[in-house]
XYZ file of C-alpha atoms in Angstrom:
596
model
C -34.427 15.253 13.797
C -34.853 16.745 10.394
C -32.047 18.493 8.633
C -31.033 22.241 8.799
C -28.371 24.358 6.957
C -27.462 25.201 10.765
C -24.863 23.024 12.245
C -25.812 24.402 15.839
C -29.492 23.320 15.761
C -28.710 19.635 14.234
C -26.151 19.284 17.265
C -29.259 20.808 19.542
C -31.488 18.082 17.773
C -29.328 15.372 18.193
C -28.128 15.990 21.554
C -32.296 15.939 22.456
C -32.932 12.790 20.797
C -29.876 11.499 22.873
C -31.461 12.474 25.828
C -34.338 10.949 25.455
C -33.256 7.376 24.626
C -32.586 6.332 27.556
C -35.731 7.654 29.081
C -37.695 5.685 26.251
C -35.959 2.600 26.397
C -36.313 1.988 30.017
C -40.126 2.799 29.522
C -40.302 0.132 26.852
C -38.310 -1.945 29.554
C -41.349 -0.895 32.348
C -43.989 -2.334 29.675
C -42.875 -5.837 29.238
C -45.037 -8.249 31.293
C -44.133 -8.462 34.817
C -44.409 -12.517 34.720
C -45.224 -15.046 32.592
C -46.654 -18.598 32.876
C -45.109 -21.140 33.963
C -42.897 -23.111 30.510
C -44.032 -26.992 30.168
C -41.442 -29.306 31.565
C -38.873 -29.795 29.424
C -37.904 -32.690 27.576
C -35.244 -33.659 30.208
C -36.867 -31.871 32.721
C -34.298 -29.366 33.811
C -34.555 -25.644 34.154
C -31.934 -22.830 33.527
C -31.746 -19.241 34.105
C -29.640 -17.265 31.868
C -28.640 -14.226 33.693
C -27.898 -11.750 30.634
C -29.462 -11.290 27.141
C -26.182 -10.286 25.282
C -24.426 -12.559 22.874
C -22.858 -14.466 25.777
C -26.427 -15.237 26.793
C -28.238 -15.714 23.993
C -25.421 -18.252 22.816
C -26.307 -20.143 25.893
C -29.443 -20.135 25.813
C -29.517 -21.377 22.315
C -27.083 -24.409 22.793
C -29.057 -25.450 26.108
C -31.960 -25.311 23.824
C -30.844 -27.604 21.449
C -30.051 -29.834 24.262
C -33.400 -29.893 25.804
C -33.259 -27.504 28.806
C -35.957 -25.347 29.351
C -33.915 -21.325 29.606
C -35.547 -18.011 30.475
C -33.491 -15.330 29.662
C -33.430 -12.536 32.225
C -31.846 -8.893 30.771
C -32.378 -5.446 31.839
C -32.621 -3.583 28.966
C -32.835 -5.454 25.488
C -31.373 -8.324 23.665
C -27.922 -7.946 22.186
C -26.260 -6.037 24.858
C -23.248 -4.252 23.053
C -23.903 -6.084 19.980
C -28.015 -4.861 19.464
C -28.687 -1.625 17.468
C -31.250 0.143 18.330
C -33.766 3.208 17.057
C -33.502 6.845 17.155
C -36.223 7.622 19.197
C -38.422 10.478 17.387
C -37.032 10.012 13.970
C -39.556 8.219 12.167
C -41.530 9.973 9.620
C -44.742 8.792 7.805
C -44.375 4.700 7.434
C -40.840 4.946 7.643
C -38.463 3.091 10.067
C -36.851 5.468 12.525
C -33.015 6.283 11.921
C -31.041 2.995 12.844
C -28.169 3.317 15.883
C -25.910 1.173 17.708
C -23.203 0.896 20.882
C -20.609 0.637 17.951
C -20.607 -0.909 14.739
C -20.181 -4.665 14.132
C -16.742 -6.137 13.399
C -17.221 -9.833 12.329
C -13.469 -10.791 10.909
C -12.396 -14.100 9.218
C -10.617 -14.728 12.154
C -13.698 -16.070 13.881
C -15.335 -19.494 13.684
C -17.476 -19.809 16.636
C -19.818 -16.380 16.130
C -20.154 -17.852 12.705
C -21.185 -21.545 13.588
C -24.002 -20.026 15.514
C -24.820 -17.546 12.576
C -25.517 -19.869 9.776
C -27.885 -21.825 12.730
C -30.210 -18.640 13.060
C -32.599 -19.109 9.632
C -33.192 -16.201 7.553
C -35.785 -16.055 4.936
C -33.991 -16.705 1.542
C -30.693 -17.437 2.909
C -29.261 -20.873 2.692
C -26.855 -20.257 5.274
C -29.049 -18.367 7.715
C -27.623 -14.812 9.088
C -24.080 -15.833 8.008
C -25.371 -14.832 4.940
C -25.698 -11.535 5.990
C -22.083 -10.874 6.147
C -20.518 -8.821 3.508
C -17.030 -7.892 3.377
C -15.674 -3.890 2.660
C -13.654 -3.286 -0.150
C -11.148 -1.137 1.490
C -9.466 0.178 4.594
C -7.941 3.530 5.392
C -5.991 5.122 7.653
C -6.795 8.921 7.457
C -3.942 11.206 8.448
C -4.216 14.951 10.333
C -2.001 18.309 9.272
C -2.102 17.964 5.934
C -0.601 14.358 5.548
C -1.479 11.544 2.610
C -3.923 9.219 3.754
C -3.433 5.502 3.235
C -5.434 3.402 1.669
C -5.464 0.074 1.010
C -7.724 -2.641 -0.936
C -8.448 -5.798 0.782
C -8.601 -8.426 -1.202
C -9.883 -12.115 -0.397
C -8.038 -15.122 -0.787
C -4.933 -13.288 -0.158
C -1.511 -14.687 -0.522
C -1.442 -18.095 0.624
C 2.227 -19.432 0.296
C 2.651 -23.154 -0.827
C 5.003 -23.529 2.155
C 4.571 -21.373 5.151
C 8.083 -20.998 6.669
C 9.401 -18.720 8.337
C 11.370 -16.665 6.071
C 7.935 -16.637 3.244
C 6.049 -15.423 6.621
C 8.699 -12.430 6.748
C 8.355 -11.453 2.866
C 4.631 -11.682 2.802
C 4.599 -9.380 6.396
C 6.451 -6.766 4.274
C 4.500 -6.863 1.940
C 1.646 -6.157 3.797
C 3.043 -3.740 5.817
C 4.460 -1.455 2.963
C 1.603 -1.696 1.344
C -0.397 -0.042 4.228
C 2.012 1.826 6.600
C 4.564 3.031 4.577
C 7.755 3.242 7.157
C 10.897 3.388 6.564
C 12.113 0.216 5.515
C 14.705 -1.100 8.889
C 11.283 0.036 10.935
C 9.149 -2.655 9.111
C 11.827 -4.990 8.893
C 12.370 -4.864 12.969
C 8.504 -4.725 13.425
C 8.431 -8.357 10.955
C 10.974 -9.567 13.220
C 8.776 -8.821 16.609
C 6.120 -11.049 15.177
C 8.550 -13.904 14.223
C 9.412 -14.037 17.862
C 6.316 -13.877 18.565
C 4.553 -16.219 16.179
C 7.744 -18.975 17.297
C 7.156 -18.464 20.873
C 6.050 -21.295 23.301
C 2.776 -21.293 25.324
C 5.048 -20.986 28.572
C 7.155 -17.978 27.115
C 3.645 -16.425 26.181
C 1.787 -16.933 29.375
C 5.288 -16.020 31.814
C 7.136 -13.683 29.659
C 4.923 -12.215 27.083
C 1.659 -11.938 29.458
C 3.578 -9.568 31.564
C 5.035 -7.789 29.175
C 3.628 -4.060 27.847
C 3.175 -4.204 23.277
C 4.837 -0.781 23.742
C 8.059 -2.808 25.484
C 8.223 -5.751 22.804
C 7.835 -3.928 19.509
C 10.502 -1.058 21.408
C 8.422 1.888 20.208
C 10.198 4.413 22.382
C 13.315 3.838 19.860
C 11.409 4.251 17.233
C 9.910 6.795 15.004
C 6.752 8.757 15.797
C 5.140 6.847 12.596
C 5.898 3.513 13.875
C 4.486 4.407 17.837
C 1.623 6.034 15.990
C -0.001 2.730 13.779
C 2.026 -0.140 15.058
C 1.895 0.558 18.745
C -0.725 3.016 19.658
C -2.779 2.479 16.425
C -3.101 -1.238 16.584
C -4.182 -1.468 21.063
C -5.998 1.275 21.155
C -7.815 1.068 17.842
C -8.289 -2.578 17.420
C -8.070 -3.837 21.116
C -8.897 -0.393 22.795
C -6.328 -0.536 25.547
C -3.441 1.210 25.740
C 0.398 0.163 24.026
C 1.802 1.711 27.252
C -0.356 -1.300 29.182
C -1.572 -3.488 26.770
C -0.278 -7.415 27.369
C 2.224 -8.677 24.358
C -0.020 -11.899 24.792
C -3.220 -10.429 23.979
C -2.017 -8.231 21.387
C 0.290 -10.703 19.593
C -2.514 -13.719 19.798
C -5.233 -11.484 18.321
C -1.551 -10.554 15.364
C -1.437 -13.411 14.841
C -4.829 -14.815 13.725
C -4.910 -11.787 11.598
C -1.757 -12.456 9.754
C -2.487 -16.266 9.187
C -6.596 -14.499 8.206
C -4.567 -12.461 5.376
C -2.392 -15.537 4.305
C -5.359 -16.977 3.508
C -4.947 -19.988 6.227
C -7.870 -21.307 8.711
C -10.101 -18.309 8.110
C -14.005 -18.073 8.082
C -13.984 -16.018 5.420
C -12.500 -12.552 4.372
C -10.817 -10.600 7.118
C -12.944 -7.685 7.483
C -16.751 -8.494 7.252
C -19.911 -6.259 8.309
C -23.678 -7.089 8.653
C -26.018 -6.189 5.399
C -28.518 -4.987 7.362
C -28.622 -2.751 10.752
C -27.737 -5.694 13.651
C -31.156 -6.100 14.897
C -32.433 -6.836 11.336
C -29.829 -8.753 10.062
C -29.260 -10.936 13.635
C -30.426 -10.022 16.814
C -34.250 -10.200 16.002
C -33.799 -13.483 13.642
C -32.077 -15.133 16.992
C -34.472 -14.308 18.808
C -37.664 -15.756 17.015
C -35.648 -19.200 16.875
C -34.826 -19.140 19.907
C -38.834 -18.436 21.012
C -39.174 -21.323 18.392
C -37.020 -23.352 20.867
C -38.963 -23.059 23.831
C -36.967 -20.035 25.219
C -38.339 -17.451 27.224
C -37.709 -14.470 27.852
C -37.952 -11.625 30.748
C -36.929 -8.350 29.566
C -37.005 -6.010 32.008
C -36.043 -7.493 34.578
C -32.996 -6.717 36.330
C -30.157 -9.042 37.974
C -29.481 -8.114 42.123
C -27.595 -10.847 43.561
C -27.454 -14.570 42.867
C -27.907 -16.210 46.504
C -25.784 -19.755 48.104
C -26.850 -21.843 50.673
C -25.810 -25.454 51.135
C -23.030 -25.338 48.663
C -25.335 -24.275 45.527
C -26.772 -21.408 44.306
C -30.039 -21.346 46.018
C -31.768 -18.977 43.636
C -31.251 -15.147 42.037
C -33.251 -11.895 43.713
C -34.278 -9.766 40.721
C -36.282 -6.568 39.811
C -39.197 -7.236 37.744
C -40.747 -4.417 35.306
C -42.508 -2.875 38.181
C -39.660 -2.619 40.058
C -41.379 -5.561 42.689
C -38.722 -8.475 44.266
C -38.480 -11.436 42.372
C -37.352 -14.714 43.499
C -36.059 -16.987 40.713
C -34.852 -20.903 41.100
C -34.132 -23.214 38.319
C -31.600 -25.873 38.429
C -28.800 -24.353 37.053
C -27.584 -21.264 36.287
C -25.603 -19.631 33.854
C -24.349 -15.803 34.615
C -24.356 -13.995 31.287
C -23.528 -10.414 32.486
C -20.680 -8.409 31.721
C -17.967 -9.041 34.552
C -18.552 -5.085 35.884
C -21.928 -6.256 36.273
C -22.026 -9.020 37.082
C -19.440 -9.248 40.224
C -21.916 -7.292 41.778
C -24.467 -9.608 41.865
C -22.355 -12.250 43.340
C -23.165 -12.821 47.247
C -20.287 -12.786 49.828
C -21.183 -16.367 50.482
C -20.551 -16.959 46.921
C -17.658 -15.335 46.265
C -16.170 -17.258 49.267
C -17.357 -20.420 47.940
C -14.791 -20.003 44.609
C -11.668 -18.011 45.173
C -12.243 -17.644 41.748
C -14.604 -15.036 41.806
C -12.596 -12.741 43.780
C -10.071 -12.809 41.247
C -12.494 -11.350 38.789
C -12.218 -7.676 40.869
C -9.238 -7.399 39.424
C -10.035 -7.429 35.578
C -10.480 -3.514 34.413
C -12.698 -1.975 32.268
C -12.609 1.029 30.325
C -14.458 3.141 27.393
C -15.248 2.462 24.244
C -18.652 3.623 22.763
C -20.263 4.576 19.724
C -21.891 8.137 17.815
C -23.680 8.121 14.645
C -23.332 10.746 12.310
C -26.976 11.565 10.235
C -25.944 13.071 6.212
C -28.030 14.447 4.113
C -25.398 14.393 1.229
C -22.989 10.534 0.770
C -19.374 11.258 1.438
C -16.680 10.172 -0.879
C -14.958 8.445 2.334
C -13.404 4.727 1.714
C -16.082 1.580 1.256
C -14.761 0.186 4.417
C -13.693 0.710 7.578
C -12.124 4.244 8.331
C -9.342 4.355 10.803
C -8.613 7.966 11.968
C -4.866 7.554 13.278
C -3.911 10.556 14.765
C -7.419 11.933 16.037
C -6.826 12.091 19.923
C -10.356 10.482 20.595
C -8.771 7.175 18.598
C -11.423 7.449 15.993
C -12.789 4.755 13.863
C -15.541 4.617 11.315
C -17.578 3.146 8.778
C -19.982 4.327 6.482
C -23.240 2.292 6.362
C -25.819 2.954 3.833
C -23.537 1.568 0.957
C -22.912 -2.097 2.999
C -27.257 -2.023 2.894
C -27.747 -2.725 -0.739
C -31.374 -3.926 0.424
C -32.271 -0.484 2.171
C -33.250 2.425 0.472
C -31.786 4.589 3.319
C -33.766 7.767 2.463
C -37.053 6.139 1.607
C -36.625 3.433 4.468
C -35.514 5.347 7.424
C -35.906 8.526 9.244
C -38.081 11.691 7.877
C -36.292 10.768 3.681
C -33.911 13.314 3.709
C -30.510 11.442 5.527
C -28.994 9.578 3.166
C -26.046 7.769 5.378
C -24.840 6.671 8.944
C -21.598 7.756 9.563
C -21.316 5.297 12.502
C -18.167 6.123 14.515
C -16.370 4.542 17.753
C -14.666 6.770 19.823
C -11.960 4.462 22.024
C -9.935 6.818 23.924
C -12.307 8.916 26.354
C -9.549 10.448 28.870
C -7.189 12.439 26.315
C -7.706 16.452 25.670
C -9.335 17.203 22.067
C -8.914 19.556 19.746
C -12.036 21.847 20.112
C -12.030 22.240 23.686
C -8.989 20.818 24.990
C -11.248 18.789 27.251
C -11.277 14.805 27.287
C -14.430 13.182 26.108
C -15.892 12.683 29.681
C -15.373 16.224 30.684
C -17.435 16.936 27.825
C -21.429 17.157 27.282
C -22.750 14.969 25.040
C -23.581 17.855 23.000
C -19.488 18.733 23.221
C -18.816 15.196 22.452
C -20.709 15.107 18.744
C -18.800 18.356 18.425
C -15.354 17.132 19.136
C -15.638 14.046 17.047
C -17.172 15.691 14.104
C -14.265 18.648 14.542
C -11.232 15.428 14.427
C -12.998 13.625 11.727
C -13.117 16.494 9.626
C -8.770 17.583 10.597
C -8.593 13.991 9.677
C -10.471 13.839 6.291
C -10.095 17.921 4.998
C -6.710 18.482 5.733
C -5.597 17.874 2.177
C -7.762 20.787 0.213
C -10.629 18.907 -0.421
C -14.058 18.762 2.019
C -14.893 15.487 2.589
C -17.375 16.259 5.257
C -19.066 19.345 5.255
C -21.725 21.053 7.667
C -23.935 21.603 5.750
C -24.695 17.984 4.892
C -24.740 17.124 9.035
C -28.868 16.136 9.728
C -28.118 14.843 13.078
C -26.533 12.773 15.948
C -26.965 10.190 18.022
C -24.556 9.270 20.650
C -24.873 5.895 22.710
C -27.514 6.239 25.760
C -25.242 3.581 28.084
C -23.019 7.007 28.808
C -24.401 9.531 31.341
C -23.096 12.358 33.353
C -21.101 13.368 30.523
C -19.470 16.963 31.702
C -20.138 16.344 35.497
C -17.886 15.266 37.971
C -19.190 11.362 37.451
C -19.589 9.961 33.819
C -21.064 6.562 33.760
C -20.886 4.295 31.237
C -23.407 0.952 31.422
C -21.230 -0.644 28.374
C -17.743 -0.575 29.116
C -15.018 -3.396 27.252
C -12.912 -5.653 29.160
C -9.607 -4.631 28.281
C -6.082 -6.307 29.299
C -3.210 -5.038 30.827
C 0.056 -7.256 31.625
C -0.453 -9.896 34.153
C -4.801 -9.858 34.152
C -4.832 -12.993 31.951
C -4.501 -14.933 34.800
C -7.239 -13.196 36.975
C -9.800 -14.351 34.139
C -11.739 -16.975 35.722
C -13.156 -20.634 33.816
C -16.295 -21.312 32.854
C -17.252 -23.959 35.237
C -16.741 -22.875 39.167
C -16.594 -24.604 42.193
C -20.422 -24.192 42.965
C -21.976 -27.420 41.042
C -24.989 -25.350 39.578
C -23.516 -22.075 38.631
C -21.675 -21.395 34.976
C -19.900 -18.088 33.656
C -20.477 -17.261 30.475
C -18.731 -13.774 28.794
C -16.323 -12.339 26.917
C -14.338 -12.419 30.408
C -14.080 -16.009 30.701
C -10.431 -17.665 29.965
C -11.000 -18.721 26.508
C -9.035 -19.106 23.540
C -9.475 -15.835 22.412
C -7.723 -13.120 24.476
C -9.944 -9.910 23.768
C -13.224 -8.606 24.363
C -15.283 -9.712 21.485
C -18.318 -11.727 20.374
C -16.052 -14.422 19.337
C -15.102 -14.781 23.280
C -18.607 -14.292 24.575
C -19.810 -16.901 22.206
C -17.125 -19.418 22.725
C -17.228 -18.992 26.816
C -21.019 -19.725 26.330
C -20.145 -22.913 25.068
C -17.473 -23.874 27.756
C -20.078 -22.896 30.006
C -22.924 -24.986 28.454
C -20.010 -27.866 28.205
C -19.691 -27.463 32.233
C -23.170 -27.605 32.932
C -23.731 -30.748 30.590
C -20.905 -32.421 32.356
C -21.925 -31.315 36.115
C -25.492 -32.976 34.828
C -24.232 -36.202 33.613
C -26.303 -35.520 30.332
C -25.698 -37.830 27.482
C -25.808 -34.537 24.886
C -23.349 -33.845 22.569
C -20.898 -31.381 23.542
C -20.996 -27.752 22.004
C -17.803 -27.680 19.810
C -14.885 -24.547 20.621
C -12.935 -24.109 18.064
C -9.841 -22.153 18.653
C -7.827 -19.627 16.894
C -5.763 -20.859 13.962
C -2.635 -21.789 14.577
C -0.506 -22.642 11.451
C 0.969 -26.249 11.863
C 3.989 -25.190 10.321
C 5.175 -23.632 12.924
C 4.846 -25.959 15.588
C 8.135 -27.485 15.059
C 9.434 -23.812 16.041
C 7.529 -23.434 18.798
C 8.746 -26.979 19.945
C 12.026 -26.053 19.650
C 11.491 -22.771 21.765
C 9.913 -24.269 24.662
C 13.485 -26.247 24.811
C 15.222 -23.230 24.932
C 12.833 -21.047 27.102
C 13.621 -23.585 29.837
C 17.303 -23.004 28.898
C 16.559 -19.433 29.692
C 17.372 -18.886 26.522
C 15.472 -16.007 24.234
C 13.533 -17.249 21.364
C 15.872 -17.845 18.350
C 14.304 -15.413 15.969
C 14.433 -12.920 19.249
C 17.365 -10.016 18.045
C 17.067 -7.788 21.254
């Protein structure tokens, strides 16, 4: 992995430490012990197998914890899922740490409340407030431009205008405000865009879940009327970039909920904290590995390695889950519950016909679609004056986004810490549309090698970020690349990715299934689950971990507190307008602020 002056043999380097990953990983999997003794009985004396070591699980595992349950945690590859980061394998010179990688960069907005709760509960040494503490929030946004174009940037600054008295018409002002200050359209385009979210924000639950659920983003802000600037960031931008789906698809209710807690986040009103936050430290250092020593300090165990085949039902419960251990050897596990922490395109293949038949409800889940959205990192040798925050490429087919880490590490030395001492950043980039041509090879992502694929991003980050006479990025300060090992058979006939997102076109909100089923000892916990908070995130994986844990405590008759779900903010100024649509939306009337 060290650096060159030749671009060819970094993207040779990188695309061999890519390679390898996978093949290390899984022999770090094999290693792990193939059993472990048996845990003491637990304080109430109940068992529980987690079925997934992501966020959904670990949040499980941690609140059944608390509770008294004796968990083992059973994941295939390594704690996190989508969330952990993970090393460059090979890059490590000397007593370095090797170069630091990830599925995609961590997102933790104000917006959230649940993530959080459970952050400042994992202790870290000299914080008060545990991990939460670990959260730092970017000075900046940008959205970078192609063909020559300005780029936009824009500060973000925290508390933001909070209005004395939220009404309406001060909601519309401070919208433009925002708006002009970032997307510069012409003015009777923002002002129609301000009055989509009105309707929206004033809508009823029943006009969101019947009308709104079914309807495309692309449909209710009426991009095909407008200009090419508005379909760029206010349609396309916004579902594919933030909620990587497409406008053309995405559901008006998911889209609009996720609006609106960021417009209430900027205002200022029922926010965790700034809007746009990041992790100090590469995840694993700053969270994953922290949660997992308290949990251990809990009484959790853990099984990695192992690997989730079907979860079995006989006389109307689960009767236990067949699993793979390191060796590869059958495994029979049986607790008294069980919680199923996988990612739904996962996990609906571990669940037997007999218990799919059992709960309708898990038939309904074949219906939720998945799709791409995964991670590169970018080595440099030299810091690039980019933006200190996130980096939104707008009109980079691939649907680029960025950040650029060693700056947000203030208690890394990147150079001296990590790799062989001569890359000096991670460019860490997410790449969310995988099925439209680029610009090097006219090929999509998937038709691409991985080698291609580093090629193709770094080619429509640098139309995005030199197109204006100055070189942002250059070659020459390229050391190397790492591109997420979950994707395979890139450039064959059959790409697989292990890590897709959930994603939500019109009408799937309903096919999302509860946390508690029909089967007395099973639970669903992940970012699937029906749950406040209509997108796949950590938010929703954490939150349907405690609706699941809620379930299980109530199936159990325990006496336990309850985990507490806090939803979405909602400004209660506006309830008397939402009130006053549900009136009319059984009229069959359109929402008041709704022009056409």
């Amino acid at each position: 992995m060290a650096g060159t002056g030749s671009s060819r043999r970094t993207f040779i380097a990188g695309a061999g430490a890519a390679a390898t990953a996978g093949t290390l990983a899984a022999a770090g999997a094999m290693a792990a012990p193939a059993a472990a003794a048996a845990a003491a009985t637990p304080p109430n004396g109940r068992r529980v197998a987690v079925l997934g070591g992501g966020v959904a699980g670990l949040t499980a595992a941690h609140e059944l914890a608390e509770r008294g349950y004796a968990v083992t945690v059973y994941e295939r590859r390594a704690l996190g899922g989508k969330a952990r980061s993970m090393d460059v394998p090979g890059s490590a010179r000397g007593a370095r740490r090797p170069l630091p990688a990830e599925h995609g960069f961590r997102f933790i907005p104000g917006i959230y409340h649940n993530l959080p709760d459970t952050m400042r509960r994992i202790p870290f040494p000299g914080n008060a407030n545990g991990v939460w503490d670990n959260l730092v929030a970017p000075r900046e946004m940008m959205f970078a431009r192609a063909g020559g174009r300005e780029d936009m940037r824009a500060p973000i600054p925290w508390p933001e205008h909070s209005p004395a008295e939220l009404t309406p018409d001060e909601l519309g002002r401070a919208l433009t405000g925002i708006l002009q200050s970032l997307v510069r359209l012409p003015p009777h385009e923002t002002a129609y865009f301000v009055n989509r979210m009105l309707v929206f924000l004033t809508s009823c639950d029943e006009r969101r879940s019947e009308v709104w659920e079914h309807t495309p983003w692309w449909d209710f802000v009426r991009a095909a009327q407008m200009s090419g600037e508005y379909q760029r960031i206010l349609a396309i931008g916004i579902t594919r970039n933030i909620v990587a789906t497409k406008a053309e698809e995405a559901s008006t209710r998911t889209v609009g909920t996720l609006g609106e807690a960021f417009v209430f986040n900027l205002l200022g009103r029922g926010a965790d904290g700034p809007p746009d936050r990041i992790l100090d430290l590469p995840t694993n250092e700053a969270w994953i590995d922290p949660w997992e020593a308290h949990l251990r300090s809990l009484g959790v165990e853990f099984r990695i390695g192992w690997t989730v085949r079907e979860v079995r039902y006989g006389s109307g419960r689960v009767s236990g889950v067949e699993v793979l251990d390191p060796a590869g050897a059958r495994q029979s596990v049986t607790a008294d519950h069980y919680v199923s922490a996988l990612p739904v395109e996962h996990a609906r293949r571990t669940w037997s016909a007999a218990l799919r038949a059992a709960d309708p409800m898990l038939r309904r889940c074949d219906e939720l679609k998945t799709d791409w959205m995964t991670g590169i990192q970018f080595y440099l040798t030299e810091r690039a004056p980019l933006v200190h925050g996130h980096l939104n490429c707008i009109d980079s087919p691939w649907s680029l986004t960025a950040i650029q880490q060693a700056e947000h590490w203030p208690s890394r030395n990147f150079p001296a810490d990590y790799g062989d001492g001569t890359a000096v950043d991670c460019l860490s980039v997410d790449i969310s549309e995988w099925d439209k041509p680029g610009i090097l090879y006219g090929r999509t992502a998937k038709q691409c090698t991985r080698e291609e694929v580093a090629r193709e991003v770094w080619a429509q980050l640098k139309a995005s970020l030199n197109d204006t006479g100055r070189t942002l990025l250059s070659d020459s300060a390229l050391h190397s690349w790492f591109l997420d090992p979950g994707v395979d058979g890139l450039g064959t006939p059959n790409p697989t990715n292990q890590d897709e997102l959930l994603i939500h076109p019109t009408g799937t909100f309903h096919n999302r299934p509860s946390a508690g089923t029909r089967v007395p000892n099973f639970f669903l916990s992940g970012d699937y689950v029906a749950v406040d908070i209509d997108l796949a995130t950590m938010e929703g994986a954490n939150a349907s971990a405690r609706a699941a844990v809620n379930s299980l405590l109530d199936r159990d008759g325990s006496t336990a507190d309850r985990c507490a779900i806090r939803p979405l903010y909602r400004a209660p100024e506006f309830e008397p307008a939402r009130r006053h649509d549900l009136w009319r939306y059984r009229l069959g009337l359109r929402n008041v602020f709704d022009l056409g």
